[in-house]
Amino acid sequence: MKVCLMKLCRLLCSALSLPLHVMQVIGYKRLFPLLAYNVTFSYNDKMHKVKRELFRNVAKFADADGTLRLLEIGCGSGANFKFYPHGCTVMCTDPNPHFEKYLRMSMDANQHLTYDKFICVSGEDMRGVPDGSADVVVCTLVLCSVNNVQQVLQEARRVLRTGGAFYFLEHVVSDSSSWTYFLQYVFEPLWCYLGDGCMITRATWKDIEVAGFSELNLRHIEAPDVSLMIRPHIMGYCIK
């Protein structure tokens, strides 16, 4: 009975989301970066301790000369910049070129970093980034919206040097017996349109576990004070 109710509610939600599909067609990708930029401040405030903990040991992956080359996949508006260690060199990628304006604003606000360049590419195909050129790759709230999670993870492994680390922070699907999962399943069509392709029923940890990293440090957490539908998170890092 619960499954039938879930499917019926999801169908209704999909129908109600049709106007948003029209918005996407006529230019929502131009509007989304502005919305994401403003939401970033609230999310960072709520997740400040979590992000501080996640990135606390990033500096240990620097080269012998102390240089740390960091590549961020799906950088958006640069929400993570303030958590990166002083002096590291950051290269940014994102498939939406309209983020660049807000990215520049974050760069201006975080002068403790050195910025390499912004490349407008998808995480599945970063051919402009050389093999083994990064000490650290960061991917936060990105794997929920890519077309092929495994392909992104393999690209992350390709651009990492041996011994480098892949850091992640992602919201994930809840336990299938929970009411959180019920809400995730029902409202995913609407959330997907509002979030520019964001899926809230992905078990992303399963993809990371089989991606071929030599060492995996992964934790499941409940994100504090965020929407119930994206409260289940995973965080951690893998070593190539």
JSON list of C-alpha atoms in Angstrom, two decimals:
[
{"chain": "A", "resi": 1, "resn": "MET", "atom": "CA", "xyz": [0.00, 0.00, 0.00]},
{"chain": "A", "resi": 2, "resn": "LYS", "atom": "CA", "xyz": [2.83, 2.40, 0.91]},
{"chain": "A", "resi": 3, "resn": "VAL", "atom": "CA", "xyz": [4.61, 1.70, -2.39]},
{"chain": "A", "resi": 4, "resn": "CYS", "atom": "CA", "xyz": [1.46, 2.40, -4.40]},
{"chain": "A", "resi": 5, "resn": "LEU", "atom": "CA", "xyz": [0.93, 5.65, -2.49]},
{"chain": "A", "resi": 6, "resn": "MET", "atom": "CA", "xyz": [4.54, 6.67, -3.14]},
{"chain": "A", "resi": 7, "resn": "LYS", "atom": "CA", "xyz": [4.21, 6.06, -6.87]},
{"chain": "A", "resi": 8, "resn": "LEU", "atom": "CA", "xyz": [0.90, 7.93, -7.08]},
{"chain": "A", "resi": 9, "resn": "CYS", "atom": "CA", "xyz": [2.28, 10.92, -5.18]},
{"chain": "A", "resi": 10, "resn": "ARG", "atom": "CA", "xyz": [5.43, 10.95, -7.34]},
{"chain": "A", "resi": 11, "resn": "LEU", "atom": "CA", "xyz": [3.32, 10.93, -10.49]},
{"chain": "A", "resi": 12, "resn": "LEU", "atom": "CA", "xyz": [1.32, 13.88, -9.20]},
{"chain": "A", "resi": 13, "resn": "CYS", "atom": "CA", "xyz": [4.49, 15.73, -8.27]},
{"chain": "A", "resi": 14, "resn": "SER", "atom": "CA", "xyz": [5.89, 15.08, -11.76]},
{"chain": "A", "resi": 15, "resn": "ALA", "atom": "CA", "xyz": [2.77, 16.56, -13.33]},
{"chain": "A", "resi": 16, "resn": "LEU", "atom": "CA", "xyz": [2.95, 19.65, -11.13]},
{"chain": "A", "resi": 17, "resn": "SER", "atom": "CA", "xyz": [6.60, 20.09, -12.10]},
{"chain": "A", "resi": 18, "resn": "LEU", "atom": "CA", "xyz": [5.93, 20.48, -15.83]},
{"chain": "A", "resi": 19, "resn": "PRO", "atom": "CA", "xyz": [6.02, 24.31, -15.71]},
{"chain": "A", "resi": 20, "resn": "LEU", "atom": "CA", "xyz": [9.53, 24.06, -14.28]},
{"chain": "A", "resi": 21, "resn": "HIS", "atom": "CA", "xyz": [10.53, 21.96, -17.28]},
{"chain": "A", "resi": 22, "resn": "VAL", "atom": "CA", "xyz": [9.49, 24.88, -19.47]},
{"chain": "A", "resi": 23, "resn": "MET", "atom": "CA", "xyz": [11.61, 27.19, -17.29]},
{"chain": "A", "resi": 24, "resn": "GLN", "atom": "CA", "xyz": [14.64, 24.97, -17.85]},
{"chain": "A", "resi": 25, "resn": "VAL", "atom": "CA", "xyz": [14.13, 25.05, -21.58]},
{"chain": "A", "resi": 26, "resn": "ILE", "atom": "CA", "xyz": [13.88, 28.85, -21.74]},
{"chain": "A", "resi": 27, "resn": "GLY", "atom": "CA", "xyz": [16.90, 29.63, -19.59]},
{"chain": "A", "resi": 28, "resn": "TYR", "atom": "CA", "xyz": [16.83, 28.35, -16.00]},
{"chain": "A", "resi": 29, "resn": "LYS", "atom": "CA", "xyz": [20.58, 27.59, -16.21]},
{"chain": "A", "resi": 30, "resn": "ARG", "atom": "CA", "xyz": [21.17, 31.35, -16.25]},
{"chain": "A", "resi": 31, "resn": "LEU", "atom": "CA", "xyz": [19.07, 31.85, -13.11]},
{"chain": "A", "resi": 32, "resn": "PHE", "atom": "CA", "xyz": [20.28, 28.81, -11.14]},
{"chain": "A", "resi": 33, "resn": "PRO", "atom": "CA", "xyz": [23.78, 30.17, -10.33]},
{"chain": "A", "resi": 34, "resn": "LEU", "atom": "CA", "xyz": [22.22, 33.22, -8.64]},
{"chain": "A", "resi": 35, "resn": "LEU", "atom": "CA", "xyz": [19.95, 30.99, -6.54]},
{"chain": "A", "resi": 36, "resn": "ALA", "atom": "CA", "xyz": [22.81, 28.63, -5.68]},
{"chain": "A", "resi": 37, "resn": "TYR", "atom": "CA", "xyz": [25.08, 31.53, -4.72]},
{"chain": "A", "resi": 38, "resn": "ASN", "atom": "CA", "xyz": [22.54, 32.84, -2.20]},
{"chain": "A", "resi": 39, "resn": "VAL", "atom": "CA", "xyz": [21.71, 29.39, -0.79]},
{"chain": "A", "resi": 40, "resn": "THR", "atom": "CA", "xyz": [25.45, 28.78, -0.30]},
{"chain": "A", "resi": 41, "resn": "PHE", "atom": "CA", "xyz": [25.66, 31.24, 2.61]},
{"chain": "A", "resi": 42, "resn": "SER", "atom": "CA", "xyz": [22.92, 29.44, 4.57]},
{"chain": "A", "resi": 43, "resn": "TYR", "atom": "CA", "xyz": [24.28, 25.96, 3.80]},
{"chain": "A", "resi": 44, "resn": "ASN", "atom": "CA", "xyz": [27.84, 26.93, 4.75]},
{"chain": "A", "resi": 45, "resn": "ASP", "atom": "CA", "xyz": [26.65, 28.38, 8.06]},
{"chain": "A", "resi": 46, "resn": "LYS", "atom": "CA", "xyz": [24.84, 25.15, 8.91]},
{"chain": "A", "resi": 47, "resn": "MET", "atom": "CA", "xyz": [27.64, 22.89, 7.65]},
{"chain": "A", "resi": 48, "resn": "HIS", "atom": "CA", "xyz": [30.59, 24.97, 8.86]},
{"chain": "A", "resi": 49, "resn": "LYS", "atom": "CA", "xyz": [31.80, 22.44, 11.45]},
{"chain": "A", "resi": 50, "resn": "VAL", "atom": "CA", "xyz": [31.30, 19.54, 9.04]},
{"chain": "A", "resi": 51, "resn": "LYS", "atom": "CA", "xyz": [33.33, 21.22, 6.29]},
{"chain": "A", "resi": 52, "resn": "ARG", "atom": "CA", "xyz": [36.04, 22.27, 8.71]},
{"chain": "A", "resi": 53, "resn": "GLU", "atom": "CA", "xyz": [36.37, 18.66, 9.82]},
{"chain": "A", "resi": 54, "resn": "LEU", "atom": "CA", "xyz": [36.28, 17.34, 6.24]},
{"chain": "A", "resi": 55, "resn": "PHE", "atom": "CA", "xyz": [39.08, 19.58, 4.97]},
{"chain": "A", "resi": 56, "resn": "ARG", "atom": "CA", "xyz": [41.21, 19.71, 8.14]},
{"chain": "A", "resi": 57, "resn": "ASN", "atom": "CA", "xyz": [43.93, 17.42, 6.75]},
{"chain": "A", "resi": 58, "resn": "VAL", "atom": "CA", "xyz": [43.96, 18.50, 3.10]},
{"chain": "A", "resi": 59, "resn": "ALA", "atom": "CA", "xyz": [47.39, 20.14, 3.50]},
{"chain": "A", "resi": 60, "resn": "LYS", "atom": "CA", "xyz": [49.07, 16.81, 4.23]},
{"chain": "A", "resi": 61, "resn": "PHE", "atom": "CA", "xyz": [48.70, 15.86, 0.57]},
{"chain": "A", "resi": 62, "resn": "ALA", "atom": "CA", "xyz": [50.96, 18.70, -0.59]},
{"chain": "A", "resi": 63, "resn": "ASP", "atom": "CA", "xyz": [54.09, 17.90, -2.63]},
{"chain": "A", "resi": 64, "resn": "ALA", "atom": "CA", "xyz": [57.50, 17.61, -1.00]},
{"chain": "A", "resi": 65, "resn": "ASP", "atom": "CA", "xyz": [58.11, 21.30, -1.73]},
{"chain": "A", "resi": 66, "resn": "GLY", "atom": "CA", "xyz": [54.88, 22.25, 0.08]},
{"chain": "A", "resi": 67, "resn": "THR", "atom": "CA", "xyz": [52.88, 23.01, -3.07]},
{"chain": "A", "resi": 68, "resn": "LEU", "atom": "CA", "xyz": [49.25, 21.85, -2.98]},
{"chain": "A", "resi": 69, "resn": "ARG", "atom": "CA", "xyz": [47.44, 21.65, -6.33]},
{"chain": "A", "resi": 70, "resn": "LEU", "atom": "CA", "xyz": [43.69, 21.31, -5.78]},
{"chain": "A", "resi": 71, "resn": "LEU", "atom": "CA", "xyz": [41.08, 20.68, -8.45]},
{"chain": "A", "resi": 72, "resn": "GLU", "atom": "CA", "xyz": [37.42, 21.24, -7.60]},
{"chain": "A", "resi": 73, "resn": "ILE", "atom": "CA", "xyz": [34.84, 19.45, -9.76]},
{"chain": "A", "resi": 74, "resn": "GLY", "atom": "CA", "xyz": [31.56, 21.35, -9.99]},
{"chain": "A", "resi": 75, "resn": "CYS", "atom": "CA", "xyz": [32.90, 24.34, -8.11]},
{"chain": "A", "resi": 76, "resn": "GLY", "atom": "CA", "xyz": [29.69, 26.34, -8.52]},
{"chain": "A", "resi": 77, "resn": "SER", "atom": "CA", "xyz": [30.11, 29.71, -6.83]},
{"chain": "A", "resi": 78, "resn": "GLY", "atom": "CA", "xyz": [33.17, 28.70, -4.77]},
{"chain": "A", "resi": 79, "resn": "ALA", "atom": "CA", "xyz": [31.44, 27.72, -1.54]},
{"chain": "A", "resi": 80, "resn": "ASN", "atom": "CA", "xyz": [34.42, 25.67, -0.34]},
{"chain": "A", "resi": 81, "resn": "PHE", "atom": "CA", "xyz": [37.17, 28.22, -0.89]},
{"chain": "A", "resi": 82, "resn": "LYS", "atom": "CA", "xyz": [37.29, 29.51, 2.67]},
{"chain": "A", "resi": 83, "resn": "PHE", "atom": "CA", "xyz": [37.96, 26.00, 3.97]},
{"chain": "A", "resi": 84, "resn": "TYR", "atom": "CA", "xyz": [41.06, 25.39, 1.83]},
{"chain": "A", "resi": 85, "resn": "PRO", "atom": "CA", "xyz": [44.55, 25.84, 3.34]},
{"chain": "A", "resi": 86, "resn": "HIS", "atom": "CA", "xyz": [46.52, 29.04, 2.83]},
{"chain": "A", "resi": 87, "resn": "GLY", "atom": "CA", "xyz": [48.58, 29.17, -0.33]},
{"chain": "A", "resi": 88, "resn": "CYS", "atom": "CA", "xyz": [47.13, 26.21, -2.21]},
{"chain": "A", "resi": 89, "resn": "THR", "atom": "CA", "xyz": [46.58, 26.53, -5.96]},
{"chain": "A", "resi": 90, "resn": "VAL", "atom": "CA", "xyz": [42.98, 25.96, -7.04]},
{"chain": "A", "resi": 91, "resn": "MET", "atom": "CA", "xyz": [41.71, 24.96, -10.46]},
{"chain": "A", "resi": 92, "resn": "CYS", "atom": "CA", "xyz": [37.94, 25.06, -10.93]},
{"chain": "A", "resi": 93, "resn": "THR", "atom": "CA", "xyz": [35.61, 23.20, -13.29]},
{"chain": "A", "resi": 94, "resn": "ASP", "atom": "CA", "xyz": [31.87, 23.48, -13.78]},
{"chain": "A", "resi": 95, "resn": "PRO", "atom": "CA", "xyz": [29.58, 22.67, -16.73]},
{"chain": "A", "resi": 96, "resn": "ASN", "atom": "CA", "xyz": [27.53, 25.86, -16.23]},
{"chain": "A", "resi": 97, "resn": "PRO", "atom": "CA", "xyz": [29.42, 28.93, -17.56]},
{"chain": "A", "resi": 98, "resn": "HIS", "atom": "CA", "xyz": [27.02, 31.29, -15.77]},
{"chain": "A", "resi": 99, "resn": "PHE", "atom": "CA", "xyz": [28.65, 30.42, -12.42]},
{"chain": "A", "resi": 100, "resn": "GLU", "atom": "CA", "xyz": [31.84, 32.25, -13.37]},
{"chain": "A", "resi": 101, "resn": "LYS", "atom": "CA", "xyz": [30.54, 35.67, -12.28]},
{"chain": "A", "resi": 102, "resn": "TYR", "atom": "CA", "xyz": [29.82, 34.41, -8.74]},
{"chain": "A", "resi": 103, "resn": "LEU", "atom": "CA", "xyz": [33.00, 32.36, -8.72]},
{"chain": "A", "resi": 104, "resn": "ARG", "atom": "CA", "xyz": [35.02, 35.54, -9.26]},
{"chain": "A", "resi": 105, "resn": "MET", "atom": "CA", "xyz": [33.25, 37.13, -6.28]},
{"chain": "A", "resi": 106, "resn": "SER", "atom": "CA", "xyz": [34.29, 34.19, -4.07]},
{"chain": "A", "resi": 107, "resn": "MET", "atom": "CA", "xyz": [37.84, 34.41, -5.37]},
{"chain": "A", "resi": 108, "resn": "ASP", "atom": "CA", "xyz": [37.99, 38.08, -4.40]},
{"chain": "A", "resi": 109, "resn": "ALA", "atom": "CA", "xyz": [36.74, 37.19, -0.91]},
{"chain": "A", "resi": 110, "resn": "ASN", "atom": "CA", "xyz": [39.35, 34.43, -0.44]},
{"chain": "A", "resi": 111, "resn": "GLN", "atom": "CA", "xyz": [42.71, 35.98, -1.20]},
{"chain": "A", "resi": 112, "resn": "HIS", "atom": "CA", "xyz": [44.57, 33.32, 0.81]},
{"chain": "A", "resi": 113, "resn": "LEU", "atom": "CA", "xyz": [44.40, 31.04, -2.24]},
{"chain": "A", "resi": 114, "resn": "THR", "atom": "CA", "xyz": [46.11, 31.10, -5.64]},
{"chain": "A", "resi": 115, "resn": "TYR", "atom": "CA", "xyz": [43.72, 30.56, -8.53]},
{"chain": "A", "resi": 116, "resn": "ASP", "atom": "CA", "xyz": [44.82, 28.77, -11.67]},
{"chain": "A", "resi": 117, "resn": "LYS", "atom": "CA", "xyz": [41.87, 28.79, -14.07]},
{"chain": "A", "resi": 118, "resn": "PHE", "atom": "CA", "xyz": [38.20, 28.05, -14.57]},
{"chain": "A", "resi": 119, "resn": "ILE", "atom": "CA", "xyz": [37.35, 25.38, -17.15]},
{"chain": "A", "resi": 120, "resn": "CYS", "atom": "CA", "xyz": [33.76, 24.96, -18.33]},
{"chain": "A", "resi": 121, "resn": "VAL", "atom": "CA", "xyz": [33.52, 21.16, -18.61]},
{"chain": "A", "resi": 122, "resn": "SER", "atom": "CA", "xyz": [31.43, 18.36, -17.19]},
{"chain": "A", "resi": 123, "resn": "GLY", "atom": "CA", "xyz": [32.87, 16.11, -14.52]},
{"chain": "A", "resi": 124, "resn": "GLU", "atom": "CA", "xyz": [32.53, 13.14, -16.86]},
{"chain": "A", "resi": 125, "resn": "ASP", "atom": "CA", "xyz": [34.95, 14.60, -19.41]},
{"chain": "A", "resi": 126, "resn": "MET", "atom": "CA", "xyz": [37.77, 16.77, -18.09]},
{"chain": "A", "resi": 127, "resn": "ARG", "atom": "CA", "xyz": [40.14, 16.21, -20.99]},
{"chain": "A", "resi": 128, "resn": "GLY", "atom": "CA", "xyz": [41.56, 19.71, -20.49]},
{"chain": "A", "resi": 129, "resn": "VAL", "atom": "CA", "xyz": [43.05, 18.58, -17.17]},
{"chain": "A", "resi": 130, "resn": "PRO", "atom": "CA", "xyz": [46.27, 16.51, -17.51]},
{"chain": "A", "resi": 131, "resn": "ASP", "atom": "CA", "xyz": [46.72, 13.08, -15.94]},
{"chain": "A", "resi": 132, "resn": "GLY", "atom": "CA", "xyz": [48.18, 13.13, -12.43]},
{"chain": "A", "resi": 133, "resn": "SER", "atom": "CA", "xyz": [48.18, 16.93, -12.25]},
{"chain": "A", "resi": 134, "resn": "ALA", "atom": "CA", "xyz": [46.28, 17.32, -8.94]},
{"chain": "A", "resi": 135, "resn": "ASP", "atom": "CA", "xyz": [47.29, 16.52, -5.37]},
{"chain": "A", "resi": 136, "resn": "VAL", "atom": "CA", "xyz": [43.68, 16.80, -4.21]},
{"chain": "A", "resi": 137, "resn": "VAL", "atom": "CA", "xyz": [40.34, 16.63, -6.02]},
{"chain": "A", "resi": 138, "resn": "VAL", "atom": "CA", "xyz": [37.23, 17.97, -4.28]},
{"chain": "A", "resi": 139, "resn": "CYS", "atom": "CA", "xyz": [33.64, 17.15, -5.15]},
{"chain": "A", "resi": 140, "resn": "THR", "atom": "CA", "xyz": [30.83, 18.42, -2.89]},
{"chain": "A", "resi": 141, "resn": "LEU", "atom": "CA", "xyz": [27.11, 18.33, -3.70]},
{"chain": "A", "resi": 142, "resn": "VAL", "atom": "CA", "xyz": [27.96, 17.39, -7.28]},
{"chain": "A", "resi": 143, "resn": "LEU", "atom": "CA", "xyz": [27.58, 13.63, -7.68]},
{"chain": "A", "resi": 144, "resn": "CYS", "atom": "CA", "xyz": [23.85, 14.06, -7.07]},
{"chain": "A", "resi": 145, "resn": "SER", "atom": "CA", "xyz": [23.42, 15.85, -10.39]},
{"chain": "A", "resi": 146, "resn": "VAL", "atom": "CA", "xyz": [25.94, 14.34, -12.81]},
{"chain": "A", "resi": 147, "resn": "ASN", "atom": "CA", "xyz": [24.80, 11.98, -15.57]},
{"chain": "A", "resi": 148, "resn": "ASN", "atom": "CA", "xyz": [27.32, 9.24, -14.79]},
{"chain": "A", "resi": 149, "resn": "VAL", "atom": "CA", "xyz": [28.72, 9.01, -11.25]},
{"chain": "A", "resi": 150, "resn": "GLN", "atom": "CA", "xyz": [31.27, 6.28, -12.05]},
{"chain": "A", "resi": 151, "resn": "GLN", "atom": "CA", "xyz": [32.65, 8.22, -14.99]},
{"chain": "A", "resi": 152, "resn": "VAL", "atom": "CA", "xyz": [33.18, 11.29, -12.81]},
{"chain": "A", "resi": 153, "resn": "LEU", "atom": "CA", "xyz": [34.98, 9.18, -10.20]},
{"chain": "A", "resi": 154, "resn": "GLN", "atom": "CA", "xyz": [37.24, 7.66, -12.86]},
{"chain": "A", "resi": 155, "resn": "GLU", "atom": "CA", "xyz": [38.07, 11.13, -14.16]},
{"chain": "A", "resi": 156, "resn": "ALA", "atom": "CA", "xyz": [38.92, 12.16, -10.59]},
{"chain": "A", "resi": 157, "resn": "ARG", "atom": "CA", "xyz": [41.27, 9.18, -10.31]},
{"chain": "A", "resi": 158, "resn": "ARG", "atom": "CA", "xyz": [42.86, 10.02, -13.66]},
{"chain": "A", "resi": 159, "resn": "VAL", "atom": "CA", "xyz": [43.76, 13.61, -12.78]},
{"chain": "A", "resi": 160, "resn": "LEU", "atom": "CA", "xyz": [45.00, 12.69, -9.29]},
{"chain": "A", "resi": 161, "resn": "ARG", "atom": "CA", "xyz": [48.67, 11.88, -8.77]},
{"chain": "A", "resi": 162, "resn": "THR", "atom": "CA", "xyz": [49.46, 8.58, -7.08]},
{"chain": "A", "resi": 163, "resn": "GLY", "atom": "CA", "xyz": [48.99, 9.13, -3.36]},
{"chain": "A", "resi": 164, "resn": "GLY", "atom": "CA", "xyz": [46.64, 12.07, -3.92]},
{"chain": "A", "resi": 165, "resn": "ALA", "atom": "CA", "xyz": [43.21, 12.31, -2.33]},
{"chain": "A", "resi": 166, "resn": "PHE", "atom": "CA", "xyz": [39.61, 12.69, -3.48]},
{"chain": "A", "resi": 167, "resn": "TYR", "atom": "CA", "xyz": [37.42, 14.56, -0.96]},
{"chain": "A", "resi": 168, "resn": "PHE", "atom": "CA", "xyz": [33.63, 14.34, -1.05]},
{"chain": "A", "resi": 169, "resn": "LEU", "atom": "CA", "xyz": [30.54, 15.60, 0.75]},
{"chain": "A", "resi": 170, "resn": "GLU", "atom": "CA", "xyz": [27.21, 14.49, -0.74]},
{"chain": "A", "resi": 171, "resn": "HIS", "atom": "CA", "xyz": [23.60, 14.15, 0.29]},
{"chain": "A", "resi": 172, "resn": "VAL", "atom": "CA", "xyz": [22.32, 10.62, -0.30]},
{"chain": "A", "resi": 173, "resn": "VAL", "atom": "CA", "xyz": [19.19, 8.49, -0.21]},
{"chain": "A", "resi": 174, "resn": "SER", "atom": "CA", "xyz": [17.73, 7.58, 3.17]},
{"chain": "A", "resi": 175, "resn": "ASP", "atom": "CA", "xyz": [16.83, 4.09, 4.38]},
{"chain": "A", "resi": 176, "resn": "SER", "atom": "CA", "xyz": [14.00, 2.75, 2.21]},
{"chain": "A", "resi": 177, "resn": "SER", "atom": "CA", "xyz": [11.83, 2.05, 5.26]},
{"chain": "A", "resi": 178, "resn": "SER", "atom": "CA", "xyz": [11.93, 5.65, 6.49]},
{"chain": "A", "resi": 179, "resn": "TRP", "atom": "CA", "xyz": [9.51, 8.51, 5.91]},
{"chain": "A", "resi": 180, "resn": "THR", "atom": "CA", "xyz": [12.47, 10.56, 4.72]},
{"chain": "A", "resi": 181, "resn": "TYR", "atom": "CA", "xyz": [12.82, 8.14, 1.82]},
{"chain": "A", "resi": 182, "resn": "PHE", "atom": "CA", "xyz": [9.09, 8.46, 1.15]},
{"chain": "A", "resi": 183, "resn": "LEU", "atom": "CA", "xyz": [9.49, 12.23, 0.82]},
{"chain": "A", "resi": 184, "resn": "GLN", "atom": "CA", "xyz": [12.67, 11.89, -1.26]},
{"chain": "A", "resi": 185, "resn": "TYR", "atom": "CA", "xyz": [10.99, 9.53, -3.71]},
{"chain": "A", "resi": 186, "resn": "VAL", "atom": "CA", "xyz": [7.81, 11.61, -4.03]},
{"chain": "A", "resi": 187, "resn": "PHE", "atom": "CA", "xyz": [9.41, 15.03, -4.39]},
{"chain": "A", "resi": 188, "resn": "GLU", "atom": "CA", "xyz": [12.46, 14.06, -6.44]},
{"chain": "A", "resi": 189, "resn": "PRO", "atom": "CA", "xyz": [10.94, 15.20, -9.79]},
{"chain": "A", "resi": 190, "resn": "LEU", "atom": "CA", "xyz": [10.27, 18.67, -8.37]},
{"chain": "A", "resi": 191, "resn": "TRP", "atom": "CA", "xyz": [13.64, 18.81, -6.59]},
{"chain": "A", "resi": 192, "resn": "CYS", "atom": "CA", "xyz": [15.41, 17.74, -9.78]},
{"chain": "A", "resi": 193, "resn": "TYR", "atom": "CA", "xyz": [14.03, 20.72, -11.70]},
{"chain": "A", "resi": 194, "resn": "LEU", "atom": "CA", "xyz": [14.67, 23.24, -8.92]},
{"chain": "A", "resi": 195, "resn": "GLY", "atom": "CA", "xyz": [18.16, 21.86, -8.33]},
{"chain": "A", "resi": 196, "resn": "ASP", "atom": "CA", "xyz": [19.18, 21.79, -12.00]},
{"chain": "A", "resi": 197, "resn": "GLY", "atom": "CA", "xyz": [19.29, 18.00, -12.22]},
{"chain": "A", "resi": 198, "resn": "CYS", "atom": "CA", "xyz": [19.86, 17.21, -8.54]},
{"chain": "A", "resi": 199, "resn": "MET", "atom": "CA", "xyz": [18.70, 13.66, -7.64]},
{"chain": "A", "resi": 200, "resn": "ILE", "atom": "CA", "xyz": [17.93, 12.92, -3.99]},
{"chain": "A", "resi": 201, "resn": "THR", "atom": "CA", "xyz": [17.60, 9.12, -4.15]},
{"chain": "A", "resi": 202, "resn": "ARG", "atom": "CA", "xyz": [21.18, 8.21, -5.05]},
{"chain": "A", "resi": 203, "resn": "ALA", "atom": "CA", "xyz": [23.18, 5.74, -2.95]},
{"chain": "A", "resi": 204, "resn": "THR", "atom": "CA", "xyz": [26.41, 7.50, -3.92]},
{"chain": "A", "resi": 205, "resn": "TRP", "atom": "CA", "xyz": [28.54, 5.69, -1.34]},
{"chain": "A", "resi": 206, "resn": "LYS", "atom": "CA", "xyz": [28.12, 2.47, -3.34]},
{"chain": "A", "resi": 207, "resn": "ASP", "atom": "CA", "xyz": [29.73, 4.09, -6.39]},
{"chain": "A", "resi": 208, "resn": "ILE", "atom": "CA", "xyz": [32.62, 5.46, -4.33]},
{"chain": "A", "resi": 209, "resn": "GLU", "atom": "CA", "xyz": [33.24, 2.08, -2.70]},
{"chain": "A", "resi": 210, "resn": "VAL", "atom": "CA", "xyz": [33.81, 0.39, -6.08]},
{"chain": "A", "resi": 211, "resn": "ALA", "atom": "CA", "xyz": [35.66, 3.25, -7.82]},
{"chain": "A", "resi": 212, "resn": "GLY", "atom": "CA", "xyz": [39.08, 1.67, -7.36]},
{"chain": "A", "resi": 213, "resn": "PHE", "atom": "CA", "xyz": [40.73, 3.91, -4.76]},
{"chain": "A", "resi": 214, "resn": "SER", "atom": "CA", "xyz": [43.38, 2.25, -2.62]},
{"chain": "A", "resi": 215, "resn": "GLU", "atom": "CA", "xyz": [42.05, 3.61, 0.68]},
{"chain": "A", "resi": 216, "resn": "LEU", "atom": "CA", "xyz": [38.57, 4.82, 1.62]},
{"chain": "A", "resi": 217, "resn": "ASN", "atom": "CA", "xyz": [37.55, 6.91, 4.63]},
{"chain": "A", "resi": 218, "resn": "LEU", "atom": "CA", "xyz": [33.76, 7.33, 4.51]},
{"chain": "A", "resi": 219, "resn": "ARG", "atom": "CA", "xyz": [31.18, 8.31, 7.12]},
{"chain": "A", "resi": 220, "resn": "HIS", "atom": "CA", "xyz": [27.40, 8.57, 7.04]},
{"chain": "A", "resi": 221, "resn": "ILE", "atom": "CA", "xyz": [26.12, 11.65, 8.88]},
{"chain": "A", "resi": 222, "resn": "GLU", "atom": "CA", "xyz": [22.89, 13.56, 9.44]},
{"chain": "A", "resi": 223, "resn": "ALA", "atom": "CA", "xyz": [23.47, 17.11, 8.25]},
{"chain": "A", "resi": 224, "resn": "PRO", "atom": "CA", "xyz": [22.41, 19.64, 10.92]},
{"chain": "A", "resi": 225, "resn": "ASP", "atom": "CA", "xyz": [19.48, 21.99, 10.33]},
{"chain": "A", "resi": 226, "resn": "VAL", "atom": "CA", "xyz": [19.00, 21.29, 6.62]},
{"chain": "A", "resi": 227, "resn": "SER", "atom": "CA", "xyz": [15.90, 20.11, 4.79]},
{"chain": "A", "resi": 228, "resn": "LEU", "atom": "CA", "xyz": [14.74, 16.64, 5.86]},
{"chain": "A", "resi": 229, "resn": "MET", "atom": "CA", "xyz": [14.98, 15.42, 2.25]},
{"chain": "A", "resi": 230, "resn": "ILE", "atom": "CA", "xyz": [18.73, 16.10, 2.04]},
{"chain": "A", "resi": 231, "resn": "ARG", "atom": "CA", "xyz": [19.66, 15.48, 5.66]},
{"chain": "A", "resi": 232, "resn": "PRO", "atom": "CA", "xyz": [21.37, 12.09, 5.07]},
{"chain": "A", "resi": 233, "resn": "HIS", "atom": "CA", "xyz": [24.94, 12.83, 3.92]},
{"chain": "A", "resi": 234, "resn": "ILE", "atom": "CA", "xyz": [28.19, 11.03, 3.34]},
{"chain": "A", "resi": 235, "resn": "MET", "atom": "CA", "xyz": [31.59, 12.65, 3.84]},
{"chain": "A", "resi": 236, "resn": "GLY", "atom": "CA", "xyz": [35.20, 11.61, 3.67]},
{"chain": "A", "resi": 237, "resn": "TYR", "atom": "CA", "xyz": [38.14, 11.10, 1.35]},
{"chain": "A", "resi": 238, "resn": "CYS", "atom": "CA", "xyz": [39.79, 8.39, -0.75]},
{"chain": "A", "resi": 239, "resn": "ILE", "atom": "CA", "xyz": [43.45, 7.94, -1.60]},
{"chain": "A", "resi": 240, "resn": "LYS", "atom": "CA", "xyz": [44.61, 6.93, -5.05]}
]
